[in-house]
Tab-separated table of C-alpha atoms and ligand atoms in Angstrom:
chain	number	residue	atom	x	y	z
O	1	MET	CA	0.000	0.000	0.000
O	2	ARG	CA	1.244	3.513	-0.769
O	3	PRO	CA	2.046	5.642	2.299
O	4	VAL	CA	-0.810	7.958	3.258
O	5	TYR	CA	0.090	11.558	3.986
O	6	LEU	CA	-2.235	13.171	6.529
O	7	ASP	CA	-0.012	16.083	7.551
O	8	HIS	CA	-0.941	18.813	5.059
O	9	ASN	CA	-0.821	21.566	7.680
O	10	ALA	CA	2.910	20.876	8.007
O	11	THR	CA	3.486	21.146	4.279
O	12	THR	CA	1.855	20.112	1.015
O	13	PRO	CA	3.145	18.319	-2.064
O	14	LEU	CA	4.024	20.498	-5.031
O	15	ALA	CA	1.142	20.593	-7.513
O	16	ARG	CA	2.019	19.459	-11.041
O	17	ASP	CA	0.817	22.740	-12.629
O	18	VAL	CA	2.961	24.650	-10.167
O	19	LEU	CA	6.038	22.695	-11.137
O	20	THR	CA	5.238	23.386	-14.800
O	21	ALA	CA	4.937	27.100	-14.071
O	22	MET	CA	8.304	27.095	-12.308
O	23	SER	CA	10.335	25.126	-14.803
O	24	PRO	CA	11.141	27.863	-17.398
O	25	TYR	CA	12.827	29.868	-14.630
O	26	LEU	CA	14.919	26.892	-13.543
O	27	GLY	CA	16.124	26.614	-17.127
O	28	GLY	CA	16.476	29.090	-19.965
O	29	GLN	CA	14.708	32.014	-18.306
O	30	TYR	CA	17.439	32.637	-15.798
O	31	GLY	CA	17.816	36.416	-16.117
O	32	ASN	CA	17.705	38.723	-13.146
O	33	PRO	CA	14.294	40.443	-13.177
O	34	LEU	CA	15.886	43.762	-12.296
O	35	THR	CA	18.111	43.874	-15.378
O	36	SER	CA	17.023	46.090	-18.232
O	37	HIS	CA	18.272	43.846	-21.065
O	38	ARG	CA	16.144	41.184	-22.705
O	39	PHE	CA	17.126	38.414	-20.279
O	40	GLY	CA	15.316	40.222	-17.527
O	41	GLU	CA	12.018	40.562	-19.356
O	42	GLY	CA	10.532	37.080	-18.925
O	43	PRO	CA	11.536	36.718	-15.271
O	44	ARG	CA	10.289	40.230	-14.523
O	45	ALA	CA	6.941	39.434	-16.126
O	46	ALA	CA	6.725	36.229	-14.055
O	47	VAL	CA	7.370	38.132	-10.816
O	48	GLU	CA	4.776	40.771	-11.670
O	49	ALA	CA	2.220	38.139	-12.701
O	50	ALA	CA	2.719	36.409	-9.348
O	51	ARG	CA	2.283	39.739	-7.559
O	52	ALA	CA	-1.048	40.210	-9.307
O	53	GLU	CA	-2.170	36.675	-8.369
O	54	VAL	CA	-1.400	37.285	-4.698
O	55	LEU	CA	-3.287	40.579	-4.699
O	56	THR	CA	-6.315	38.917	-6.329
O	57	LEU	CA	-6.232	36.037	-3.850
O	58	LEU	CA	-6.420	38.452	-0.929
O	59	GLY	CA	-8.971	40.759	-2.564
O	60	ALA	CA	-6.579	43.706	-2.872
O	61	ASP	CA	-6.303	46.281	-5.628
O	62	ALA	CA	-2.953	47.071	-7.236
O	63	GLY	CA	-1.398	49.986	-5.367
O	64	GLU	CA	-3.305	49.254	-2.166
O	65	PHE	CA	-0.579	46.964	-0.796
O	66	HIS	CA	3.120	46.345	-1.337
O	67	VAL	CA	3.683	42.639	-2.048
O	68	LEU	CA	7.081	41.684	-0.687
O	69	PHE	CA	8.303	38.305	-1.885
O	70	ASN	CA	10.408	36.591	0.724
O	71	SER	CA	11.628	33.215	1.982
O	72	GLY	CA	8.367	32.188	3.670
O	73	ALA	CA	6.141	33.121	6.551
O	74	THR	CA	8.768	32.924	9.278
O	75	GLU	CA	10.597	35.745	7.526
O	76	GLY	CA	7.326	37.478	6.657
O	77	LEU	CA	5.991	37.474	10.212
O	78	ASN	CA	9.338	38.542	11.676
O	79	HIS	CA	9.306	41.353	9.156
O	80	ALA	CA	5.702	42.274	9.991
O	81	VAL	CA	6.344	42.649	13.691
O	82	LYS	CA	9.860	44.094	13.534
O	83	GLY	CA	9.137	46.264	10.488
O	84	LEU	CA	6.341	48.068	12.327
O	85	ALA	CA	8.340	48.236	15.550
O	86	PHE	CA	11.591	49.498	13.985
O	87	ALA	CA	9.709	52.211	12.107
O	88	SER	CA	8.266	53.432	15.410
O	89	LEU	CA	11.465	53.589	17.502
O	90	ASP	CA	11.986	56.865	19.279
O	91	GLY	CA	15.625	57.526	20.113
O	92	GLY	CA	16.340	53.812	19.747
O	93	ARG	CA	13.620	52.766	22.242
O	94	ALA	CA	9.929	51.933	22.080
O	95	GLY	CA	7.907	55.127	21.856
O	96	VAL	CA	4.511	56.047	23.316
O	97	ARG	CA	2.910	53.350	21.200
O	98	ARG	CA	4.762	50.480	22.772
O	99	ARG	CA	2.081	47.819	23.147
O	100	LEU	CA	1.990	44.733	20.947
O	101	VAL	CA	-1.296	42.826	21.341
O	102	LEU	CA	-1.051	39.172	20.301
O	103	GLY	CA	-3.415	36.238	20.224
O	104	GLY	CA	-2.458	33.500	22.664
O	105	LEU	CA	-1.979	30.859	19.936
O	106	GLU	CA	0.273	32.768	17.551
O	107	HIS	CA	3.031	30.953	15.716
O	108	TYR	CA	6.535	31.297	17.177
O	109	ALA	CA	7.366	33.503	14.167
O	110	VAL	CA	5.118	36.172	15.753
O	111	ALA	CA	5.480	35.454	19.463
O	112	LYS	CA	9.294	35.252	19.517
O	113	PRO	CA	10.069	38.490	17.652
O	114	ALA	CA	7.538	40.256	19.892
O	115	ALA	CA	9.253	38.919	23.031
O	116	TRP	CA	12.635	39.902	21.587
O	117	LEU	CA	11.438	43.436	20.870
O	118	ALA	CA	10.195	43.716	24.443
O	119	ALA	CA	13.555	42.599	25.833
O	120	GLN	CA	15.677	44.740	23.499
O	121	PHE	CA	13.681	47.941	23.067
O	122	GLY	CA	11.143	48.111	25.887
O	123	PHE	CA	7.981	47.167	23.992
O	124	GLU	CA	5.121	45.692	26.029
O	125	VAL	CA	3.619	42.393	24.865
O	126	VAL	CA	0.015	41.686	25.851
O	127	THR	CA	-1.092	38.144	24.992
O	128	ILE	CA	-4.791	37.303	24.904
O	129	ALA	CA	-5.606	33.740	25.973
O	130	PRO	CA	-8.000	31.721	23.820
O	131	ARG	CA	-11.194	30.211	25.163
O	132	ARG	CA	-11.355	26.455	25.684
O	133	ASP	CA	-12.607	26.029	22.113
O	134	GLY	CA	-9.312	27.410	20.786
O	135	VAL	CA	-10.755	30.730	19.671
O	136	VAL	CA	-9.597	34.124	20.941
O	137	ALA	CA	-12.720	36.126	21.821
O	138	ALA	CA	-12.927	39.409	19.913
O	139	GLY	CA	-14.058	41.291	23.037
O	140	ASP	CA	-11.106	40.071	25.099
O	141	PHE	CA	-8.671	40.947	22.332
O	142	LEU	CA	-10.056	44.395	21.605
O	143	ALA	CA	-10.150	45.325	25.289
O	144	ALA	CA	-6.345	45.349	25.152
O	145	VAL	CA	-6.100	47.424	21.958
O	146	GLU	CA	-5.795	50.959	23.360
O	147	PRO	CA	-5.479	53.359	20.424
O	148	GLU	CA	-2.985	55.720	22.106
O	149	THR	CA	-0.546	53.070	23.280
O	150	THR	CA	-0.893	50.130	20.864
O	151	LEU	CA	1.627	49.854	18.059
O	152	LEU	CA	0.218	46.712	16.460
O	153	ALA	CA	-2.230	43.876	16.943
O	154	ALA	CA	-1.522	40.398	15.549
O	155	LEU	CA	-3.863	37.454	15.235
O	156	HIS	CA	-3.536	34.422	12.986
O	157	TRP	CA	-6.501	33.539	10.812
O	158	ALA	CA	-6.401	29.799	11.458
O	159	ASN	CA	-4.388	27.761	13.886
O	160	ASN	CA	-1.953	25.253	12.430
O	161	GLU	CA	-2.501	22.612	15.108
O	162	LEU	CA	-6.197	22.903	15.876
O	163	GLY	CA	-7.476	24.420	12.668
O	164	THR	CA	-9.562	26.858	14.694
O	165	LEU	CA	-10.578	29.981	12.787
O	166	GLN	CA	-10.154	33.256	14.626
O	167	PRO	CA	-12.446	36.321	14.410
O	168	VAL	CA	-9.906	38.235	12.331
O	169	GLY	CA	-12.499	40.194	10.332
O	170	ALA	CA	-14.196	41.766	13.339
O	171	ILE	CA	-10.921	42.368	15.155
O	172	GLY	CA	-9.083	43.712	12.122
O	173	ARG	CA	-11.858	46.159	11.258
O	174	ALA	CA	-12.050	47.412	14.838
O	175	CYS	CA	-8.263	47.869	14.889
O	176	ARG	CA	-8.460	49.865	11.665
O	177	GLU	CA	-11.084	52.144	13.216
O	178	ARG	CA	-8.692	52.697	16.124
O	179	GLY	CA	-5.767	53.389	13.811
O	180	VAL	CA	-3.848	50.332	15.019
O	181	PRO	CA	-2.129	48.255	12.299
O	182	PHE	CA	-3.489	44.710	12.212
O	183	VAL	CA	-1.108	41.867	11.292
O	184	CYS	CA	-2.741	38.678	10.053
O	185	ASP	CA	-0.909	35.370	9.647
O	186	ALA	CA	-2.975	33.863	6.824
O	187	VAL	CA	-0.659	30.874	6.315
O	188	GLN	CA	-3.147	28.127	7.108
O	189	VAL	CA	-6.252	29.489	5.402
O	190	ILE	CA	-4.946	29.896	1.870
O	191	GLY	CA	-6.587	27.363	-0.419
O	192	LYS	CA	-8.799	26.108	2.421
O	193	CYS	CA	-11.056	29.138	3.003
O	194	ASP	CA	-11.983	32.249	1.059
O	195	ALA	CA	-9.171	34.727	1.773
O	196	SER	CA	-10.499	37.507	-0.449
O	197	GLU	CA	-11.672	39.607	2.487
O	198	ALA	CA	-8.168	39.992	3.882
O	199	ALA	CA	-7.534	43.323	2.198
O	200	GLY	CA	-10.647	44.706	3.880
O	201	PHE	CA	-9.532	44.072	7.438
O	202	ALA	CA	-5.764	43.536	7.573
O	203	ASP	CA	-2.847	45.918	7.134
O	204	VAL	CA	-0.113	43.294	6.966
O	205	VAL	CA	-0.746	39.732	5.751
O	206	ALA	CA	1.716	36.817	5.613
O	207	LEU	CA	1.469	33.708	3.473
O	208	SER	CA	3.764	30.831	2.540
O	209	ALA	CA	3.635	28.896	-0.747
O	210	HIS	CA	4.473	25.458	0.633
O	211	LYS	CA	1.266	25.393	2.659
O	212	PHE	CA	-0.876	25.543	-0.479
O	213	TYR	CA	0.831	23.192	-2.954
O	214	GLY	CA	3.588	25.609	-3.893
O	215	PRO	CA	7.346	25.355	-3.376
O	216	LYS	CA	9.122	25.616	-0.035
O	217	GLY	CA	11.200	28.641	0.900
O	218	VAL	CA	9.058	31.301	-0.744
O	219	GLY	CA	6.288	33.476	0.619
O	220	ALA	CA	4.762	36.894	0.394
O	221	LEU	CA	4.104	39.666	2.858
O	222	LEU	CA	1.458	42.209	1.965
O	223	VAL	CA	1.907	45.596	3.586
O	224	ARG	CA	-0.704	48.299	3.213
O	225	ALA	CA	0.713	51.263	1.313
O	226	GLY	CA	1.345	54.297	3.482
O	227	ILE	CA	2.010	52.416	6.727
O	228	ALA	CA	5.298	53.240	8.455
O	229	PHE	CA	7.284	50.069	7.848
O	230	ALA	CA	11.025	49.395	7.976
O	231	PRO	CA	12.997	46.800	5.994
O	232	LEU	CA	14.396	43.776	7.740
O	233	LEU	CA	16.867	42.897	4.986
O	234	HIS	CA	18.674	45.988	3.780
O	235	GLY	CA	20.083	45.611	0.302
O	236	ALA	CA	19.381	46.770	-3.220
O	237	GLN	CA	16.115	48.303	-4.313
O	238	GLN	CA	14.097	45.117	-4.763
O	239	GLU	CA	10.541	45.351	-3.458
O	240	GLU	CA	10.745	49.135	-3.268
O	241	GLY	CA	13.639	48.917	-0.841
O	242	LEU	CA	11.549	47.024	1.710
O	243	ARG	CA	13.154	43.625	1.083
O	244	GLY	CA	16.552	43.443	-0.553
O	245	GLY	CA	17.810	40.354	-2.340
O	246	THR	CA	17.636	38.978	-5.891
O	247	HIS	CA	14.197	37.538	-6.506
O	248	ASN	CA	13.752	33.776	-6.270
O	249	VAL	CA	12.060	33.754	-9.668
O	250	PRO	CA	11.216	30.012	-9.941
O	251	GLY	CA	9.826	30.091	-6.409
O	252	ILE	CA	7.850	33.258	-7.024
O	253	ALA	CA	6.441	31.875	-10.288
O	254	GLY	CA	5.427	28.756	-8.334
O	255	LEU	CA	3.846	30.862	-5.615
O	256	GLY	CA	1.855	32.747	-8.259
O	257	ALA	CA	0.602	29.536	-9.863
O	258	ALA	CA	-0.280	28.077	-6.465
O	259	ALA	CA	-2.114	31.290	-5.516
O	260	ARG	CA	-4.182	31.095	-8.693
O	261	ALA	CA	-5.032	27.439	-8.066
O	262	ALA	CA	-5.876	28.207	-4.418
O	263	GLY	CA	-8.737	30.377	-5.583
O	264	GLU	CA	-10.041	28.052	-8.310
O	265	GLY	CA	-12.393	25.259	-7.219
O	266	ARG	CA	-11.643	25.965	-3.580
O	267	ARG	CA	-15.212	25.714	-2.319
O	268	ARG	CA	-15.851	22.290	-3.856
O	269	GLU	CA	-12.539	20.948	-2.597
O	270	ALA	CA	-13.205	22.327	0.887
O	271	GLU	CA	-16.555	20.513	0.975
O	272	ARG	CA	-14.969	17.278	-0.245
O	273	VAL	CA	-12.202	17.412	2.334
O	274	ALA	CA	-14.543	18.412	5.176
O	275	ALA	CA	-16.768	15.413	4.391
O	276	LEU	CA	-13.725	13.112	4.528
O	277	ARG	CA	-12.542	14.709	7.760
O	278	ASP	CA	-15.989	14.243	9.313
O	279	ALA	CA	-16.087	10.615	8.153
O	280	LEU	CA	-12.702	10.089	9.760
O	281	TRP	CA	-13.927	11.564	13.026
O	282	ASP	CA	-17.080	9.420	12.961
O	283	GLY	CA	-14.968	6.335	12.287
O	284	LEU	CA	-12.518	7.092	15.101
O	285	ARG	CA	-15.341	7.738	17.547
O	286	GLU	CA	-17.121	4.515	16.648
O	287	ARG	CA	-14.068	2.314	16.812
O	288	ILE	CA	-12.036	3.779	19.685
O	289	ASP	CA	-12.936	4.692	23.286
O	290	GLY	CA	-11.718	7.840	24.977
O	291	VAL	CA	-11.451	10.023	21.867
O	292	ASP	CA	-12.002	13.798	22.032
O	293	TRP	CA	-11.920	16.456	19.318
O	294	ASN	CA	-9.799	19.337	20.606
O	295	GLY	CA	-11.385	22.625	19.675
O	296	GLY	CA	-14.496	21.004	18.242
O	297	ARG	CA	-16.054	21.295	14.871
O	298	ALA	CA	-17.769	24.682	15.186
O	299	THR	CA	-15.229	26.995	13.602
O	300	VAL	CA	-12.427	24.977	12.179
O	301	LEU	CA	-10.554	24.554	8.896
O	302	PRO	CA	-12.246	21.965	6.663
O	303	ASN	CA	-9.193	19.693	6.560
O	304	THR	CA	-8.071	19.597	10.192
O	305	LEU	CA	-8.838	17.250	13.065
O	306	ASN	CA	-6.979	17.535	16.355
O	307	VAL	CA	-7.879	14.645	18.605
O	308	SER	CA	-6.772	13.180	21.887
O	309	PHE	CA	-6.783	9.458	22.657
O	310	ALA	CA	-6.849	9.014	26.429
O	311	GLY	CA	-3.926	6.982	27.747
O	312	CYS	CA	-2.165	6.950	24.387
O	313	PRO	CA	0.994	9.125	24.246
O	314	SER	CA	1.022	11.046	20.986
O	315	ALA	CA	4.684	10.436	20.145
O	316	ALA	CA	4.183	6.668	20.394
O	317	LEU	CA	0.949	6.866	18.407
O	318	CYS	CA	2.646	8.852	15.613
O	319	ALA	CA	5.385	6.231	15.466
O	320	ALA	CA	2.899	3.328	15.457
O	321	LEU	CA	0.959	4.946	12.616
O	322	ASP	CA	4.115	5.747	10.696
O	323	ALA	CA	5.029	2.059	10.918
O	324	ARG	CA	1.640	1.314	9.315
O	325	GLY	CA	2.228	3.864	6.534
O	326	PHE	CA	0.211	6.828	7.879
O	327	ALA	CA	1.887	10.194	8.430
O	328	ILE	CA	0.303	12.425	11.069
O	329	SER	CA	1.874	14.648	13.663
O	330	ALA	CA	1.652	15.485	17.328
O	331	GLY	CA	1.153	19.102	18.260
O	332	ALA	CA	4.834	19.291	19.042
O	333	ALA	CA	7.799	17.444	17.571
O	334	CYS	CA	6.988	13.832	16.851
O	335	ARG	CA	10.301	12.366	15.876
O	336	SER	CA	12.371	11.071	18.705
O	337	GLY	CA	9.765	9.120	20.623
O	338	THR	CA	9.368	11.895	23.186
O	339	ALA	CA	7.183	14.952	22.902
O	340	SER	CA	6.579	18.068	24.930
O	341	PRO	CA	2.975	19.159	25.347
O	342	SER	CA	1.657	21.571	22.732
O	343	LYS	CA	1.748	25.150	24.005
O	344	ASN	CA	-1.496	25.777	22.115
O	345	LEU	CA	-3.436	22.999	23.802
O	346	LEU	CA	-2.160	24.133	27.206
O	347	ALA	CA	-3.117	27.744	26.403
O	348	MET	CA	-6.691	26.555	25.724
O	349	GLY	CA	-6.799	25.190	29.252
O	350	LEU	CA	-6.409	21.487	28.400
O	351	SER	CA	-4.488	19.379	30.893
O	352	GLU	CA	-0.907	18.342	30.229
O	353	SER	CA	-1.958	14.695	30.001
O	354	ARG	CA	-4.576	15.544	27.383
O	355	ALA	CA	-2.064	17.643	25.457
O	356	LEU	CA	0.430	14.785	25.525
O	357	THR	CA	-2.123	12.389	24.042
O	358	SER	CA	-3.256	14.645	21.184
O	359	VAL	CA	-2.419	14.397	17.513
O	360	ARG	CA	-3.137	16.508	14.453
O	361	ILE	CA	-4.534	14.926	11.314
O	362	SER	CA	-4.678	17.252	8.303
O	363	LEU	CA	-6.137	16.154	4.978
O	364	GLY	CA	-5.431	17.530	1.519
O	365	HIS	CA	-6.035	17.332	-2.218
O	366	ASP	CA	-4.564	13.843	-2.459
O	367	THR	CA	-6.650	12.339	0.378
O	368	THR	CA	-9.260	9.819	-0.759
O	369	SER	CA	-12.167	8.097	0.977
O	370	HIS	CA	-10.178	4.885	0.741
O	371	ASP	CA	-7.370	6.587	2.712
O	372	VAL	CA	-9.857	7.595	5.381
O	373	CYS	CA	-11.273	4.047	5.779
O	374	ALA	CA	-7.760	2.641	5.948
O	375	ALA	CA	-6.738	5.338	8.436
O	376	VAL	CA	-9.599	4.414	10.783
O	377	ASP	CA	-8.423	0.781	10.791
O	378	ALA	CA	-4.823	1.837	11.333
O	379	PHE	CA	-5.740	4.177	14.197
O	380	ALA	CA	-7.807	1.465	15.903
O	381	ALA	CA	-4.895	-0.990	15.758
O	382	ALA	CA	-2.224	1.565	16.665
O	383	VAL	CA	-4.144	2.991	19.640
O	384	ASN	CA	-4.728	-0.537	20.998
O	385	GLU	CA	-1.057	-1.347	20.604
O	386	VAL	CA	0.165	1.850	22.280
O	387	ARG	CA	-2.354	1.628	25.122
O	388	ALA	CA	-1.371	-1.985	25.785
O	389	ALA	CA	2.294	-0.957	25.988
O	390	ASN	CA	1.668	1.914	28.445
E	1	LIG	N1	2.351	30.575	10.622
E	1	LIG	C1	1.655	29.438	10.650
E	1	LIG	C2	0.247	29.448	11.141
E	1	LIG	C3	2.245	28.241	10.229
E	1	LIG	O1	1.545	27.114	10.250
E	1	LIG	C4	3.594	28.266	9.779
E	1	LIG	C5	4.276	27.009	9.382
E	1	LIG	O2	4.168	26.005	10.041
E	1	LIG	C6	4.285	29.489	9.750
E	1	LIG	C7	3.629	30.617	10.183
E	1	LIG	C8	5.713	29.568	9.264
E	1	LIG	O3	5.736	29.385	7.871
E	1	LIG	P1	7.065	28.992	7.060
E	1	LIG	O4	7.143	27.507	7.076
E	1	LIG	O5	6.823	29.524	5.686
E	1	LIG	O6	8.218	29.657	7.696
């Protein structure tokens, strides 16, 4: 049997059309897009076409946002937080607007730069805990967004481990009314949900191609024109001086193709995948005792299921499933046979023992109903085996 990949929130396979779109720029079209001779023309057109695709995906008009191509969302989110902070420094220290308001489940690429800015420059980080369903309540978040003192607010659209969707629209719009830049990590929603409202509520948006069937190591950061924003990488004049470095043209062409595909047929694919995910949940619940869905089904990405199996350590379960040909992941690292509890599950108020027995299953374009039936059988056998050994 072929191995079954159920870890699409970690990364996705490269789509065939994306590879096709990239290949000219790995071969004959090797010119630098910034050169004025003929070798630059094709690559430059590819970069600009990708820029247009990203703007369309997020519902933005040309000129409304800068699109900064980069190495992925870790760079993009570092740039988002530090770019706003560096532009606001007053005599080398945080100024009057020194507060950074963050959701309690943000990716490390947001939480760590914020903590670093606090330690180095005197910014204040206010982190808003999620409710037990994995959602940060808009009221709790906005209570911390004081217009006079808040430099930025950051909330991810969907959580990578739980799949929970956050109230980014309501929060982003309220932040805009208060004049506080709103940073949205859109990494996990692209291709899974309609992202075309982003331009209406966010000022800075990060995405990463490898999460939606594009290549690894390339992403885009959208920054609303007119916002005070500093570069992270100083260099030549690429990206209007906001991100130096020769463009990764094959990667950017791939990102553009993946962005186009993410919009096309998305709704039908989301329904297909959600039905498979629900069938998987029903199968797990019928066959295995002590199963809980972390976060619940109410507001969650269509492809994601985060479940705990009482008395079944997640690292051992991942390994037992891997041995049967099924790739899933624990909330935290699932490689060495040991795992630390997921910070996200703990932040939701789940116990350490529940966090240590939770796994993430994330479906994708290549998942079939046959995979789901086989996965239920494999889970039933693997959970029995791990429970018996513990
Ligand atoms: N934000 C979220 C929600 C993610 O899931 C990830 C990747 O796991 C990132 C940011 C970082 O993205 P990248 O892999 O492009 O650095």
